[in-house]
Tab-separated table of C-alpha atoms and ligand atoms in Angstrom:
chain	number	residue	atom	x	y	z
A	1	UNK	CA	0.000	0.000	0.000
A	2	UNK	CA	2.004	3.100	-1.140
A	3	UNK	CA	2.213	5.941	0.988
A	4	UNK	CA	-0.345	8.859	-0.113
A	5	UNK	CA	0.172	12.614	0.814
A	6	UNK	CA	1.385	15.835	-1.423
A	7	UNK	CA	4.883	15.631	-1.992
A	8	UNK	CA	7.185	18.871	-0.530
A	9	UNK	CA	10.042	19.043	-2.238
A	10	UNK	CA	13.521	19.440	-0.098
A	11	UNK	CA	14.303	22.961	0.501
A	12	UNK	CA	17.727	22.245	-0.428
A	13	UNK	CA	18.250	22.791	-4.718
A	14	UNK	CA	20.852	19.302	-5.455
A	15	UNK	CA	18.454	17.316	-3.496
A	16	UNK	CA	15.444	18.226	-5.256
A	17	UNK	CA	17.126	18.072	-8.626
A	18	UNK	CA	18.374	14.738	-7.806
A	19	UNK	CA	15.023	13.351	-7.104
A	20	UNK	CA	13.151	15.290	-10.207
A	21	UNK	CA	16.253	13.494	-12.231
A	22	UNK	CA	15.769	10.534	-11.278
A	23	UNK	CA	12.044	10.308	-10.865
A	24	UNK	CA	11.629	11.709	-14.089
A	25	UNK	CA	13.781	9.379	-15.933
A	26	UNK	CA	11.800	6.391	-14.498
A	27	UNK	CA	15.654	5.561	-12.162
A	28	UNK	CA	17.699	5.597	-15.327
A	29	UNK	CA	19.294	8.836	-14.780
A	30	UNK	CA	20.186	10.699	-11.427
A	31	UNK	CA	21.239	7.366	-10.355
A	32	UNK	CA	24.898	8.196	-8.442
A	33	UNK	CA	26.634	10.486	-6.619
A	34	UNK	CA	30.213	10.426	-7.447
A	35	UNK	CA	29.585	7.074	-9.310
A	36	UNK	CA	28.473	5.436	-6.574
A	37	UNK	CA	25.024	3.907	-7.204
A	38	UNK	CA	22.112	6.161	-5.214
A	39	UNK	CA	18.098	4.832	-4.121
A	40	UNK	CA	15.407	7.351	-3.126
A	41	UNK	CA	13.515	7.292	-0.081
A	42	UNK	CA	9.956	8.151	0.412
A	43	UNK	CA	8.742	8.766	3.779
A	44	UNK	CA	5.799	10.597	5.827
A	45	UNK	CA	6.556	13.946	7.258
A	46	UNK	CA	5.893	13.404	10.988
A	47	UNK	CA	4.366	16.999	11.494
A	48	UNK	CA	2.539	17.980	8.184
A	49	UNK	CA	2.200	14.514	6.826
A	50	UNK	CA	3.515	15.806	3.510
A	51	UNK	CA	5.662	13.049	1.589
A	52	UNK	CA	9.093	13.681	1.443
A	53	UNK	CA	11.765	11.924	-0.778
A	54	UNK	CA	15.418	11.307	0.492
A	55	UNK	CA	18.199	9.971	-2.138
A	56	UNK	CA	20.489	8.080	-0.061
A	57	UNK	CA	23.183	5.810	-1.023
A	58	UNK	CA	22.215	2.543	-1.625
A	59	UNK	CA	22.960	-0.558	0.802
A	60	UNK	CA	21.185	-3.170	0.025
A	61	UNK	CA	21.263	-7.318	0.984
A	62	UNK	CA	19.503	-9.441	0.196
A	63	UNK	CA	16.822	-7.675	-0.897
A	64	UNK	CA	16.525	-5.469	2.121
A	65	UNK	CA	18.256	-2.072	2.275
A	66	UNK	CA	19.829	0.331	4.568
A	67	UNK	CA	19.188	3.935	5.326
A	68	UNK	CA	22.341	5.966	6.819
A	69	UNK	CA	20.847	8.977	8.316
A	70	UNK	CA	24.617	10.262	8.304
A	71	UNK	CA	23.777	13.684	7.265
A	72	UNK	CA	27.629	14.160	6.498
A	73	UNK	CA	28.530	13.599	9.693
A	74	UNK	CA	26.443	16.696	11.269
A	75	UNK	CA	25.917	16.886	15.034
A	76	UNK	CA	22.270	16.476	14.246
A	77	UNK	CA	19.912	13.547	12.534
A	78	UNK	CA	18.468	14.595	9.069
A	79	UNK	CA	14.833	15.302	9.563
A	80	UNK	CA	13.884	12.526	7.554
A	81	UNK	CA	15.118	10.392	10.431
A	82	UNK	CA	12.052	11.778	12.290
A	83	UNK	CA	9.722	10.852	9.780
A	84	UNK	CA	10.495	7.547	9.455
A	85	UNK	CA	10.681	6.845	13.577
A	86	UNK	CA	7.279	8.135	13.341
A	87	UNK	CA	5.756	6.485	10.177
A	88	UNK	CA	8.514	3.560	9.706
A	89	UNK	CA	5.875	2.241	6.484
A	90	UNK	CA	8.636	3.506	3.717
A	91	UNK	CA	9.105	3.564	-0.280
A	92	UNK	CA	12.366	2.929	-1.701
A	93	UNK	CA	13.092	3.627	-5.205
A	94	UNK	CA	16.187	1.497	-6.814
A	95	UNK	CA	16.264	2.651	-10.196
A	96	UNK	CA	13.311	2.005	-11.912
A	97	UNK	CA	12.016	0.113	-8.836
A	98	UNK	CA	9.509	1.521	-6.736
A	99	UNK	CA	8.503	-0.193	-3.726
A	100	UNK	CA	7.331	-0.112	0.153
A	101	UNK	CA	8.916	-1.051	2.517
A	102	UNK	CA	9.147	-1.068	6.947
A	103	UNK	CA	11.675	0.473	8.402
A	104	UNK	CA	13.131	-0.709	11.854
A	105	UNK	CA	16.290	0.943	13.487
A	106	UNK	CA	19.526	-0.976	13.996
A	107	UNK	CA	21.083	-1.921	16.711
A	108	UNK	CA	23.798	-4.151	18.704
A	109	UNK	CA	25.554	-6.791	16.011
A	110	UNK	CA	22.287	-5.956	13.666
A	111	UNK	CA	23.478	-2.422	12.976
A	112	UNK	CA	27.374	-3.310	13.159
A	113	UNK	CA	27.047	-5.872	10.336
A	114	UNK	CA	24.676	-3.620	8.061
A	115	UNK	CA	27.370	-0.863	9.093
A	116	UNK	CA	30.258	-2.731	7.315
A	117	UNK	CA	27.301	-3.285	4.540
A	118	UNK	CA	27.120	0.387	4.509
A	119	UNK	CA	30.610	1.371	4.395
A	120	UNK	CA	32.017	-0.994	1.452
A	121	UNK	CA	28.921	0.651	-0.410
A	122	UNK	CA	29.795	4.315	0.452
A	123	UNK	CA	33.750	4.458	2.374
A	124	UNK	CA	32.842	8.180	3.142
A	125	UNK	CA	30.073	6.758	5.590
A	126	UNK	CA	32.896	5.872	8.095
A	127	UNK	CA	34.535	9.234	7.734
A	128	UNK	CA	31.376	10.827	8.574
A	129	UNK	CA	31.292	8.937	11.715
A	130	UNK	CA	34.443	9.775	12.827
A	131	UNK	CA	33.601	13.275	12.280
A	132	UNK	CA	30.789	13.307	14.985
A	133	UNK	CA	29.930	12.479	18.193
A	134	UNK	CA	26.429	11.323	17.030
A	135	UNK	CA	26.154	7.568	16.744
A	136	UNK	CA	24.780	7.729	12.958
A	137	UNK	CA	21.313	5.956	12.984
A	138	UNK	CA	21.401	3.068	10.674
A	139	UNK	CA	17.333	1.512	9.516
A	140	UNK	CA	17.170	-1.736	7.995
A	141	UNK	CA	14.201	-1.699	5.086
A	142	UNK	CA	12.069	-4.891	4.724
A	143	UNK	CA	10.340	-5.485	2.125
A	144	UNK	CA	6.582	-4.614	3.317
B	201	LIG	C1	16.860	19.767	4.570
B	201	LIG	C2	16.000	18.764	5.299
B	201	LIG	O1	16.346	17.464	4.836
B	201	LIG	P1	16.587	16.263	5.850
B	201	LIG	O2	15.312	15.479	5.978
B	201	LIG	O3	17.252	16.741	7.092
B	201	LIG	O4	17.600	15.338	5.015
B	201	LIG	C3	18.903	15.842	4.775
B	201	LIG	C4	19.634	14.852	3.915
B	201	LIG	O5	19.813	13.633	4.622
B	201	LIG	C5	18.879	14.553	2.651
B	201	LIG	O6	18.806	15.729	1.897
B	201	LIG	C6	19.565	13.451	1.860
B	201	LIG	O7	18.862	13.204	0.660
B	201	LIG	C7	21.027	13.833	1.548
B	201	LIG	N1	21.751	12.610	1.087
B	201	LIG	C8	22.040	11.658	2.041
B	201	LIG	N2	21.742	11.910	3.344
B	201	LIG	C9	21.980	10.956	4.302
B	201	LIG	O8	21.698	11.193	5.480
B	201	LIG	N3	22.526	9.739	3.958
B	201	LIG	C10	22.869	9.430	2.686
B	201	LIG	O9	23.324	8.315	2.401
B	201	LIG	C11	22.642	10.431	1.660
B	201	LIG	C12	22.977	10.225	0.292
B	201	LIG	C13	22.644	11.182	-0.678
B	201	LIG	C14	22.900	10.962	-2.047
B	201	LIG	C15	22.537	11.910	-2.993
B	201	LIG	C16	21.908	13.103	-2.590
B	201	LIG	O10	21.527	14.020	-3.501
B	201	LIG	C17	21.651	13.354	-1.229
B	201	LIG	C18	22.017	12.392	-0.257
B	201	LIG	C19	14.530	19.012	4.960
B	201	LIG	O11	14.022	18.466	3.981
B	201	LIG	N4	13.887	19.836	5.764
B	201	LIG	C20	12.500	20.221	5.518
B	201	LIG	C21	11.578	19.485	6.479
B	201	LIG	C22	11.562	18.051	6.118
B	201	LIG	C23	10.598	17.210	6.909
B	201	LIG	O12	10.626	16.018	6.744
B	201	LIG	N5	9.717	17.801	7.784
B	201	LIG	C24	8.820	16.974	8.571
B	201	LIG	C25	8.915	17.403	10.042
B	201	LIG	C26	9.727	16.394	10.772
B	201	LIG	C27	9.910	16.799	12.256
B	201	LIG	O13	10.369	17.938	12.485
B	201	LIG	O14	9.597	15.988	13.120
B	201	LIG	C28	7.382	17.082	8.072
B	201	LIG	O15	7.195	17.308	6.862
B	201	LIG	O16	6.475	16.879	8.835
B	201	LIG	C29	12.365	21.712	5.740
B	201	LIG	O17	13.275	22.304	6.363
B	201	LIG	O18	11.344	22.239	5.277
């Protein structure tokens, strides 16, 4: 059951150009950041119920997939994090996939193996953590 709501788009310009690109181009273009391969996450904003859509990078095994809510190693969670703690029914968009999925956030040996997952996917994910204090949040996405 796909998540219904008027999409907001990000306030911030080379996220919401990402996701017109790529949204737009049914996931054939928009695809990577710095080659590295990029999904786009749909979630329920937890105060005006708006949808809201994420690129992240992608982690996925098995089917399943991470979300790093590493905001580049801010102090602070990306808002999206909120959203999905609130409404953890998700879509994920790989490519020219589109589908829902429920979030649940890591934890213990859980979260350390999707971590490693995480970092041979995106190596910049583990300078981000160094850069912070903030234990980066790490959801694991299962197919609704
Ligand atoms: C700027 C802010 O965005 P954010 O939710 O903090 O997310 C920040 C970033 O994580 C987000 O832009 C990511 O897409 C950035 N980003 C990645 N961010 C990551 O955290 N991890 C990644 O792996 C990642 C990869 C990536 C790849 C490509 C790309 O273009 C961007 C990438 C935002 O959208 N704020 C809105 C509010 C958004 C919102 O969800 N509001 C909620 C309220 C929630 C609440 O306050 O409780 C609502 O609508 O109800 C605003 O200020 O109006």
């Amino acid at each position: 059951m796909p998540l219904h709501g008027e999409y907001e788009p990000s306030p911030a310009q080379w996220v919401r150009d990402q996701v017109e690109e790529y949204e737009s181009s049914g996931g054939t273009k928009g695809t990577t950041l710095r080659g590295l391969p990029v999904v786009v996450l749909t979630t329920k904003g937890a105060r005006s119920g708006k949808l809201r859509k994420s690129p992240l990078m992608r982690v996925e095994h098995d089917g399943s997939y991470a979300a790093v809510a590493s905001l580049g190693g801010a102090p602070q969670n990306p808002v999206w994090y909120h959203n999905v703690k609130s409404e953890p029914l998700v879509e994920l968009q790989d490519g020219p996939e589109k589908k829902d999925y429920v979030a649940r956030e890591l934890t213990g040996d859980e979260k350390a193996a999707w971590w490693e997952r995480a970092v041979a996917a995106f190596p910049d994910y583990a300078d981000y953590q160094r850069k912070t204090d903030r234990e980066i949040p790490v959801f694991v996405l299962e197919p609704a």
